Short mmCIF file of C-alpha atoms in Angstrom, two decimals:
data_model
loop_
_atom_site.label_atom_id
_atom_site.label_comp_id
_atom_site.label_asym_id
_atom_site.label_seq_id
_atom_site.Cartn_x
_atom_site.Cartn_y
_atom_site.Cartn_z
CA MET G 1 -30.08 51.56 -1.13
CA GLN G 2 -27.16 50.23 0.90
CA SER G 3 -27.90 46.91 2.51
CA ALA G 4 -24.47 45.27 2.59
CA ILE G 5 -23.01 45.44 6.07
CA LEU G 6 -19.66 44.83 7.70
CA PRO G 7 -19.25 41.96 10.17
CA GLU G 8 -20.27 42.79 13.77
CA ASP G 9 -17.74 43.92 16.37
CA ARG G 10 -17.19 40.90 18.57
CA ALA G 11 -14.54 38.96 20.42
CA ASP G 12 -14.41 35.21 20.93
CA ILE G 13 -12.21 33.13 23.13
CA LEU G 14 -12.44 29.41 22.52
CA TYR G 15 -10.92 26.30 24.04
CA HIS G 16 -10.95 23.26 21.78
CA SER G 17 -10.22 19.63 22.42
CA TYR G 18 -9.95 16.66 20.03
CA ASP G 19 -9.49 13.12 21.32
CA GLY G 20 -9.54 10.09 19.06
CA GLY G 21 -7.43 7.39 17.42
CA GLY G 22 -4.56 7.88 19.89
CA VAL G 23 -4.34 11.61 19.09
CA GLU G 24 -5.09 14.40 21.55
CA ILE G 25 -5.14 17.99 20.36
CA ASN G 26 -6.24 20.98 22.37
CA GLY G 27 -5.60 24.65 22.79
CA PRO G 28 -7.11 28.12 22.65
CA SER G 29 -8.34 30.22 19.75
CA ILE G 30 -8.98 33.95 20.03
CA LEU G 31 -10.75 36.07 17.43
CA VAL G 32 -11.26 39.82 17.85
CA ARG G 33 -13.04 42.02 15.31
CA LYS G 34 -13.52 45.81 15.37
CA LYS G 35 -14.82 48.44 12.98
CA ILE G 36 -12.75 51.50 12.27
CA GLY G 37 -15.06 54.24 11.04
CA ASN G 38 -18.07 53.24 8.95
CA SER G 39 -16.43 51.33 6.15
CA LEU G 40 -13.50 49.35 7.57
CA SER G 41 -13.49 46.29 9.84
CA VAL G 42 -10.32 44.58 11.02
CA SER G 43 -9.85 41.28 12.82
CA GLY G 44 -7.06 39.37 14.46
CA ASN G 45 -6.93 35.65 15.25
CA TYR G 46 -4.56 33.56 17.32
CA TYR G 47 -4.91 29.77 17.36
CA VAL G 48 -2.94 26.99 19.06
CA ASP G 49 -2.98 23.21 18.56
CA SER G 50 -1.09 21.29 21.26
CA ILE G 51 -0.70 17.82 19.81
CA THR G 52 0.15 14.50 21.48
CA SER G 53 0.11 11.77 18.88
CA ALA G 54 0.27 8.03 19.20
CA SER G 55 -1.89 7.48 16.12
CA ILE G 56 -1.90 4.15 14.31
CA ASP G 57 0.61 5.45 11.70
CA VAL G 58 2.94 6.63 14.43
CA VAL G 59 2.63 3.43 16.48
CA ALA G 60 3.26 1.26 13.40
CA THR G 61 6.30 3.01 11.93
CA ALA G 62 7.62 5.73 14.28
CA SER G 63 7.56 6.97 17.87
CA PRO G 64 4.78 8.88 19.64
CA TYR G 65 5.46 12.63 19.67
CA SER G 66 4.22 15.94 21.05
CA GLU G 67 4.31 19.23 19.22
CA GLU G 68 2.59 22.57 18.99
CA ARG G 69 1.15 24.50 16.05
CA ASN G 70 0.55 28.25 16.30
CA GLU G 71 -1.44 30.24 13.79
CA THR G 72 -1.78 34.00 13.64
CA GLY G 73 -4.13 35.78 11.26
CA LEU G 74 -5.08 39.33 10.37
CA SER G 75 -7.92 40.40 8.12
CA MET G 76 -9.47 43.60 6.77
CA ASP G 77 -12.89 44.18 5.21
CA TYR G 78 -13.68 47.40 3.41
CA LEU G 79 -17.28 48.26 2.52
CA HIS G 80 -18.19 50.66 -0.26
CA ASP G 81 -21.87 50.85 -1.30
CA ASN G 82 -22.84 47.21 -1.85
CA VAL G 83 -19.33 45.93 -2.39
CA THR G 84 -17.11 44.47 0.31
CA LEU G 85 -13.40 44.05 -0.40
CA SER G 86 -11.58 41.70 1.93
CA SER G 87 -8.01 40.68 2.50
CA ALA G 88 -6.45 38.36 5.03
CA PHE G 89 -3.06 36.98 5.90
CA SER G 90 -2.30 34.02 8.12
CA TYR G 91 0.91 32.46 9.33
CA SER G 92 1.03 28.99 10.83
CA LYS G 93 4.08 27.37 12.36
CA GLU G 94 4.96 24.04 13.90
CA ASN G 95 8.44 22.64 14.35
CA ASP G 96 8.42 20.82 10.98
CA PHE G 97 5.89 22.82 8.93
CA THR G 98 5.17 26.47 8.17
CA ALA G 99 2.31 27.85 6.11
CA LYS G 100 1.73 31.40 4.91
CA THR G 101 -1.57 32.27 3.23
CA LEU G 102 -2.74 35.48 1.59
CA HIS G 103 -6.41 35.86 0.78
CA LEU G 104 -8.17 38.46 -1.38
CA GLY G 105 -11.90 38.63 -1.93
CA VAL G 106 -14.69 40.74 -3.31
CA SER G 107 -18.36 40.41 -2.49
CA GLN G 108 -21.27 42.32 -4.01
CA GLU G 109 -24.96 42.47 -3.24
CA ILE G 110 -27.18 42.72 -6.29
CA PHE G 111 -30.91 42.61 -7.11
CA GLY G 112 -31.75 44.85 -4.16
CA GLY G 113 -29.86 42.68 -1.69
CA MET G 114 -31.55 39.46 -2.83
CA THR G 115 -28.31 37.98 -4.17
CA THR G 116 -24.74 38.18 -2.94
CA VAL G 117 -21.92 37.15 -5.26
CA SER G 118 -18.47 36.55 -3.80
CA LEU G 119 -15.19 35.85 -5.53
CA GLY G 120 -12.05 34.88 -3.67
CA TYR G 121 -8.45 34.00 -4.37
CA SER G 122 -5.88 32.65 -1.93
CA ARG G 123 -2.23 31.95 -2.37
CA GLY G 124 -0.36 29.76 0.09
CA TRP G 125 3.32 29.10 0.58
CA ASP G 126 4.14 26.07 2.74
CA GLU G 127 7.49 24.75 3.87
CA VAL G 128 7.72 21.10 4.87
CA GLY G 129 10.49 20.07 7.25
CA LEU G 130 11.56 16.84 8.94
CA ARG G 131 12.22 16.48 12.65
CA GLY G 132 15.83 15.44 13.27
CA ASP G 133 17.02 16.57 9.83
CA PRO G 134 17.60 20.34 9.69
CA THR G 135 18.72 20.10 6.06
CA PHE G 136 15.34 18.76 4.89
CA SER G 137 13.19 21.56 3.49
CA LYS G 138 10.60 21.26 0.72
CA ASP G 139 8.14 23.80 -0.64
CA VAL G 140 4.47 23.62 -1.55
CA ASP G 141 2.60 26.37 -3.43
CA ARG G 142 -1.18 26.48 -3.07
CA GLN G 143 -3.79 28.47 -4.93
CA ASN G 144 -7.52 28.60 -4.14
CA TYR G 145 -10.22 30.07 -6.38
CA ARG G 146 -13.66 30.58 -4.86
CA LEU G 147 -17.01 31.62 -6.21
CA SER G 148 -20.17 31.70 -4.17
CA VAL G 149 -23.67 32.97 -4.72
CA SER G 150 -26.14 33.34 -1.87
CA GLN G 151 -29.74 33.90 -2.69
CA VAL G 152 -32.79 34.98 -0.71
CA LEU G 153 -35.48 32.58 -1.93
CA SER G 154 -38.35 33.72 0.29
CA LYS G 155 -39.04 35.51 3.58
CA ASN G 156 -38.01 32.30 5.33
CA MET G 157 -35.44 30.66 3.10
CA LEU G 158 -31.84 31.26 2.05
CA MET G 159 -29.72 29.26 -0.33
CA GLU G 160 -26.03 29.34 -1.15
CA ALA G 161 -24.00 27.69 -3.91
CA ALA G 162 -20.24 27.67 -3.54
CA MET G 163 -17.45 26.37 -5.72
CA GLU G 164 -13.79 26.16 -4.88
CA ALA G 165 -10.90 24.96 -7.01
CA ILE G 166 -7.56 24.33 -5.29
CA THR G 167 -4.21 23.59 -6.90
CA ASP G 168 -1.17 22.37 -4.97
CA GLU G 169 2.29 22.09 -6.38
CA GLY G 170 5.41 20.84 -4.62
CA TYR G 171 6.21 18.28 -1.95
CA LEU G 172 2.81 16.85 -1.06
CA ASN G 173 3.95 13.78 0.88
CA ASN G 174 3.98 13.49 4.59
CA PRO G 175 7.73 12.82 5.11
CA TYR G 176 7.07 10.48 8.08
CA ARG G 177 4.58 8.19 6.47
CA ARG G 178 5.46 4.80 4.96
CA VAL G 179 3.77 2.28 2.72
CA ARG G 180 4.06 -1.43 3.32
CA TYR G 181 4.83 -4.13 0.77
CA LEU G 182 5.09 -7.90 0.86
CA THR G 183 8.57 -9.40 1.14
CA ALA G 184 7.23 -12.99 1.31
CA PRO G 185 3.69 -14.36 1.56
CA LEU G 186 3.65 -13.87 5.36
CA THR G 187 6.01 -10.93 5.89
CA PHE G 188 6.06 -7.29 4.91
CA ALA G 189 8.38 -4.29 5.12
CA TYR G 190 8.01 -0.51 4.84
CA GLN G 191 9.28 2.04 2.32
CA ASN G 192 8.73 5.81 1.98
CA GLU G 193 5.60 7.15 0.35
CA VAL G 194 5.90 8.75 -3.11
CA TYR G 195 3.23 11.25 -4.15
CA PRO G 196 2.74 13.21 -7.36
CA ASN G 197 3.98 16.82 -7.17
CA THR G 198 0.67 18.33 -8.19
CA ARG G 199 -2.92 18.01 -7.08
CA THR G 200 -5.96 19.92 -8.28
CA SER G 201 -9.34 19.60 -6.64
CA THR G 202 -12.81 20.99 -7.16
CA ALA G 203 -15.56 21.20 -4.54
CA LEU G 204 -19.14 22.24 -5.12
CA THR G 205 -21.47 22.92 -2.18
CA LEU G 206 -25.16 23.67 -1.99
CA ARG G 207 -26.53 24.77 1.37
CA THR G 208 -29.88 26.04 2.49
CA LYS G 209 -31.39 27.47 5.65
CA TYR G 210 -35.09 27.56 6.45
CA TYR G 211 -36.82 29.59 9.18
CA LEU G 212 -39.54 27.66 11.00
CA PRO G 213 -42.63 29.62 12.09
CA TYR G 214 -42.15 28.96 15.83
CA HIS G 215 -38.69 30.64 15.77
CA ALA G 216 -36.28 27.84 14.94
CA ALA G 217 -34.18 27.04 11.88
CA LEU G 218 -33.33 24.02 9.76
CA HIS G 219 -30.27 23.73 7.57
CA GLY G 220 -29.13 21.28 4.96
CA GLU G 221 -25.90 21.01 3.04
CA TYR G 222 -24.35 18.79 0.38
CA ARG G 223 -20.84 18.92 -1.03
CA TYR G 224 -19.40 17.05 -4.00
CA PHE G 225 -15.63 16.82 -4.26
CA GLN G 226 -13.20 15.40 -6.78
CA ASP G 227 -9.49 15.69 -7.44
CA THR G 228 -6.81 14.68 -9.92
CA TRP G 229 -5.67 11.84 -7.65
CA GLY G 230 -8.88 9.97 -8.42
CA ILE G 231 -10.67 10.78 -5.16
CA LYS G 232 -14.38 11.56 -5.17
CA ALA G 233 -16.15 12.48 -1.95
CA HIS G 234 -19.65 13.29 -0.75
CA THR G 235 -20.49 15.28 2.38
CA PHE G 236 -23.96 15.92 3.70
CA GLU G 237 -25.15 17.73 6.78
CA VAL G 238 -28.53 18.50 8.29
CA GLY G 239 -29.03 20.58 11.38
CA TYR G 240 -31.65 22.14 13.58
CA THR G 241 -31.35 25.31 15.68
CA HIS G 242 -33.85 25.88 18.47
CA PRO G 243 -33.91 28.95 20.75
CA PHE G 244 -35.81 28.52 24.02
CA LYS G 245 -36.56 30.42 27.25
CA LYS G 246 -35.22 33.73 25.84
CA HIS G 247 -31.56 33.05 26.76
CA TRP G 248 -30.85 29.62 25.31
CA ILE G 249 -30.15 28.16 21.87
CA ILE G 250 -29.64 24.47 21.18
CA ASP G 251 -28.04 23.19 17.95
CA LEU G 252 -28.28 19.61 16.72
CA LYS G 253 -26.63 18.21 13.62
CA VAL G 254 -25.79 15.06 11.72
CA ARG G 255 -22.95 15.02 9.19
CA GLY G 256 -21.94 12.18 6.91
CA TYR G 257 -18.85 11.87 4.74
CA SER G 258 -17.60 9.22 2.32
CA GLN G 259 -14.76 9.04 -0.17
CA ASN G 260 -13.09 6.52 -2.43
CA LYS G 261 -9.34 5.96 -2.47
CA ALA G 262 -6.66 7.75 -4.45
CA ASP G 263 -5.49 5.89 -7.59
CA PHE G 264 -2.08 5.20 -6.06
CA TYR G 265 -3.28 4.13 -2.59
CA ASN G 266 -2.82 0.55 -1.42
CA ASP G 267 -2.89 -0.92 2.05
CA LEU G 268 -0.35 -3.57 1.06
CA PHE G 269 1.71 -3.32 -2.13
CA PRO G 270 2.73 -6.66 -3.71
CA PHE G 271 6.47 -5.80 -3.79
CA ILE G 272 8.93 -2.92 -3.28
CA ASN G 273 8.55 0.03 -5.69
CA ALA G 274 5.43 -1.66 -7.08
CA GLN G 275 4.40 1.52 -8.94
CA ASN G 276 5.69 5.04 -9.54
CA PHE G 277 3.42 6.65 -6.89
CA LEU G 278 2.83 4.97 -3.55
CA ALA G 279 0.54 5.96 -0.69
CA ARG G 280 -0.79 4.32 2.44
CA ASP G 281 -2.13 7.42 4.13
CA LYS G 282 -5.53 6.49 5.60
CA GLU G 283 -6.86 9.91 4.53
CA LEU G 284 -6.31 8.70 0.91
CA SER G 285 -8.08 5.35 1.45
CA THR G 286 -11.73 4.47 0.93
CA PHE G 287 -13.57 5.38 4.12
CA SER G 288 -16.58 7.07 5.62
CA ASN G 289 -17.42 8.84 8.83
CA LEU G 290 -20.52 9.94 10.67
CA THR G 291 -20.72 12.90 13.05
CA LEU G 292 -23.38 13.66 15.63
CA GLY G 293 -23.16 17.13 17.11
CA VAL G 294 -24.94 19.02 19.85
CA GLY G 295 -24.29 22.57 21.00
CA VAL G 296 -25.79 24.78 23.69
CA SER G 297 -25.52 28.54 23.85
CA TYR G 298 -26.54 30.82 26.73
CA GLU G 299 -26.97 34.51 26.00
CA PHE G 300 -26.26 36.97 28.81
CA ALA G 301 -26.30 40.75 29.20
CA GLN G 302 -28.99 40.94 26.53
CA ASP G 303 -29.66 44.59 27.42
CA GLY G 304 -25.99 45.52 27.54
CA TRP G 305 -23.51 45.65 30.39
CA TYR G 306 -20.83 48.35 30.61
CA PHE G 307 -19.17 48.42 27.18
CA ILE G 308 -20.64 45.16 25.88
CA ASP G 309 -23.93 44.89 23.99
CA LYS G 310 -24.44 41.20 24.74
CA GLY G 311 -22.53 37.99 25.28
CA THR G 312 -22.86 34.24 24.84
CA LEU G 313 -21.34 31.26 26.58
CA ASN G 314 -21.26 28.19 24.35
CA PHE G 315 -20.44 24.51 24.62
CA SER G 316 -20.53 21.92 21.87
CA ILE G 317 -19.54 18.32 21.38
CA ASN G 318 -19.18 16.42 18.12
CA HIS G 319 -18.81 12.66 18.17
CA ILE G 320 -17.22 11.24 14.98
CA ARG G 321 -17.03 7.58 13.95
CA PHE G 322 -14.48 6.71 11.26
CA ASN G 323 -14.72 3.41 9.37
CA TYR G 324 -11.99 2.47 6.89
CA ASP G 325 -12.75 0.08 4.04
CA ASP G 326 -9.21 -0.70 2.88
CA PHE G 327 -6.87 0.46 5.62
CA ARG G 328 -5.97 -2.39 7.94
CA ASN G 329 -4.91 -2.28 11.57
CA VAL G 330 -1.37 -3.66 11.33
CA THR G 331 -0.94 -3.45 15.10
CA ALA G 332 -3.51 -6.26 15.46
CA GLY G 333 -1.09 -8.72 13.78
CA GLY G 334 -2.07 -11.73 11.68
CA THR G 335 -1.47 -12.62 8.07
CA PRO G 336 -0.55 -9.52 6.05
CA GLY G 337 -3.60 -8.29 4.15
CA THR G 338 -6.10 -10.01 6.43
CA GLU G 339 -5.74 -7.87 9.60
CA PRO G 340 -8.98 -6.30 10.82
CA LEU G 341 -10.02 -3.10 9.07
CA TYR G 342 -9.20 0.02 11.08
CA LYS G 343 -11.84 2.13 12.76
CA PHE G 344 -11.87 4.69 15.53
CA ASN G 345 -14.09 7.22 17.30
CA ALA G 346 -13.25 10.81 18.13
CA ASN G 347 -14.79 13.42 20.41
CA VAL G 348 -14.42 17.09 19.57
CA MET G 349 -15.33 19.60 22.25
CA GLN G 350 -15.51 23.37 22.17
CA LEU G 351 -16.13 25.80 25.00
CA PHE G 352 -16.24 29.46 24.06
CA LEU G 353 -17.22 32.89 25.23
CA SER G 354 -18.33 35.58 22.77
CA VAL G 355 -18.99 39.24 23.46
CA TRP G 356 -20.42 41.90 21.13
CA TYR G 357 -19.54 45.55 21.71
CA MET K 1 -7.16 25.99 -16.84
CA ASP K 2 -10.56 25.52 -18.53
CA LYS K 3 -12.30 25.30 -15.18
CA LEU K 4 -10.69 28.52 -14.05
CA ALA K 5 -11.82 30.32 -17.20
CA ILE K 6 -15.42 29.19 -16.74
CA PHE K 7 -15.28 30.08 -13.07
CA THR K 8 -14.00 33.62 -13.77
CA MET K 9 -16.41 34.26 -16.64
CA ALA K 10 -19.36 33.08 -14.56
CA GLY K 11 -18.32 35.49 -11.84
CA ILE K 12 -17.94 38.45 -14.20
CA PHE K 13 -21.29 37.67 -15.82
CA LEU K 14 -23.04 37.58 -12.47
CA LEU K 15 -21.44 40.85 -11.36
CA LEU K 16 -22.34 42.61 -14.61
CA SER K 17 -25.87 41.27 -14.52
CA GLY K 18 -26.30 43.28 -11.31
CA CYS K 19 -26.77 46.34 -13.54
CA ASN K 20 -30.21 45.08 -14.56
CA LYS K 21 -33.26 46.28 -12.66
CA ILE K 22 -34.96 43.32 -11.01
CA GLU K 23 -37.55 44.03 -8.34
CA PRO K 24 -36.69 42.19 -5.12
CA TRP K 25 -39.57 39.83 -4.28
CA VAL K 26 -38.71 39.90 -0.58
CA LYS K 27 -38.83 43.53 0.52
CA PRO K 28 -36.30 44.89 3.02
CA TYR K 29 -39.06 45.21 5.67
CA GLU K 30 -39.92 41.51 5.19
CA ARG K 31 -36.44 40.30 6.15
CA ASP K 32 -36.70 40.12 9.93
CA HIS K 33 -36.66 36.30 9.89
CA LEU K 34 -33.69 36.20 7.53
CA ALA K 35 -31.81 38.70 9.71
CA ASP K 36 -32.25 36.55 12.83
CA PRO K 37 -28.83 35.24 13.96
CA ILE K 38 -30.16 31.65 13.90
CA MET K 39 -30.43 32.03 10.08
CA SER K 40 -26.70 32.69 9.67
CA PHE K 41 -24.72 29.92 7.94
CA THR K 42 -21.77 30.74 10.21
CA ARG K 43 -23.21 32.13 13.45
CA ASP K 44 -19.91 31.66 15.29
CA PRO K 45 -16.98 31.97 12.85
CA VAL K 46 -14.34 31.01 15.44
CA SER K 47 -16.15 27.73 16.07
CA SER K 48 -16.96 26.83 12.46
CA SER K 49 -13.43 27.52 11.22
CA TYR K 50 -12.11 25.21 13.97
CA LEU K 51 -14.49 22.41 12.94
CA HIS K 52 -13.55 22.83 9.25
CA HIS K 53 -9.93 22.42 10.31
CA VAL K 54 -10.78 19.22 12.25
CA PHE K 55 -12.40 17.65 9.18
CA GLN K 56 -9.92 19.00 6.61
CA ALA K 57 -7.02 17.39 8.48
CA ARG K 58 -8.73 13.95 8.41
CA GLU K 59 -10.51 13.88 5.06
CA SER K 60 -9.32 14.29 1.48
CA ALA K 61 -12.16 16.63 0.52
CA ARG K 62 -11.41 20.32 0.95
CA GLY K 63 -12.85 23.65 -0.13
CA ALA K 64 -16.26 25.31 -0.46
CA GLU K 65 -16.83 25.00 3.30
CA GLY K 66 -18.36 28.45 3.63
CA GLY K 67 -16.88 31.42 5.41
CA GLN K 68 -13.78 33.12 4.16
CA GLY K 69 -11.59 30.03 4.23
CA GLY K 70 -8.00 30.68 3.35
CA GLY K 71 -6.51 27.24 3.62
CA CYS K 72 -6.03 24.73 6.35
CA GLY K 73 -2.39 25.31 7.24
CA CYS K 74 -2.08 21.63 7.94
CA ASN K 75 -0.40 18.67 6.29
#
């Protein structure tokens, strides 16, 4: 029995917008997927981030900037019996950073389609540059190992366990970011960050989806994360999907995230070169965030229209509140080390059109 | 690389164990609920990969997000 299937033929055009913490990012994303024959499916993706940043890091130690990131991706999935082989390549470029990623994967349905086991490997080659210094060029090599098992538990319930190990090697700093250190009890200065050259992380996720008898779905997800920089993080998400009036679907979700700081993070070091590794990147501090999301989808042409089988028009908004426990807002002034803790809110909007053909 | 070894062996074991005959307890004709698009973990891949990117760029945690992944392409 062959039950494994290739992804559906569909095209999506999405406009995204992020606004929070002095940073605005928006742009389009286009994803087109098409089968060739019965066993091959190919897809192409084009994605743009147009960034205007006056974030707290930039305001404190540099000048606001604008830049653009473009990402292009191609992927192929080949189905043979119950096995799907996949490969993908993506290329991302901004004026001071390029990333190339190659992905290979294999996925097999077993136990009569009750279980799907997937293995994946990615290799990434990044090049870090520095605006205003054409001679600055550093490399980062990345490797990702993935294993996931999805399981049909009952007529109404699915479960998936996923594990991913990632290793990075190379220049892992952000070349623009600085740490601050005390020069006297009431004054401080900045010096460059110094990161280790390697980082290995492991993430383990359990997610489940449950079909409710009146045609709606619940989902729940938990992820545990840890890395060799001493960071541990927990992510949870619960969501509810509710179709109504034949054409509409509403999605609601709550997501929570918390992490502790990296071993070498400090908001204010006691003196210059206080230790061998130095970081004051707020993403490496102790913090948490909470996201509330709502999405609405309208399905049109449900009985087909010319060459399309159906289409959806979708809008979603996610509101995120970030609260930092040991990253202080230096722009507020005051005695070093006693400034108010930093916090900010962000709104993430997506508007997209999908068609199936 | 101990973790990698365990990871690979677990994968090989699971693939090989597919040779055994286990009767599926949810028959193919009982899967209409599971096949409903609202039961997909990633109903709209273009949207979920964008949201993963939003979080990955602002949090230290990364990986095991679901979908094909392939890296963030961000620093």
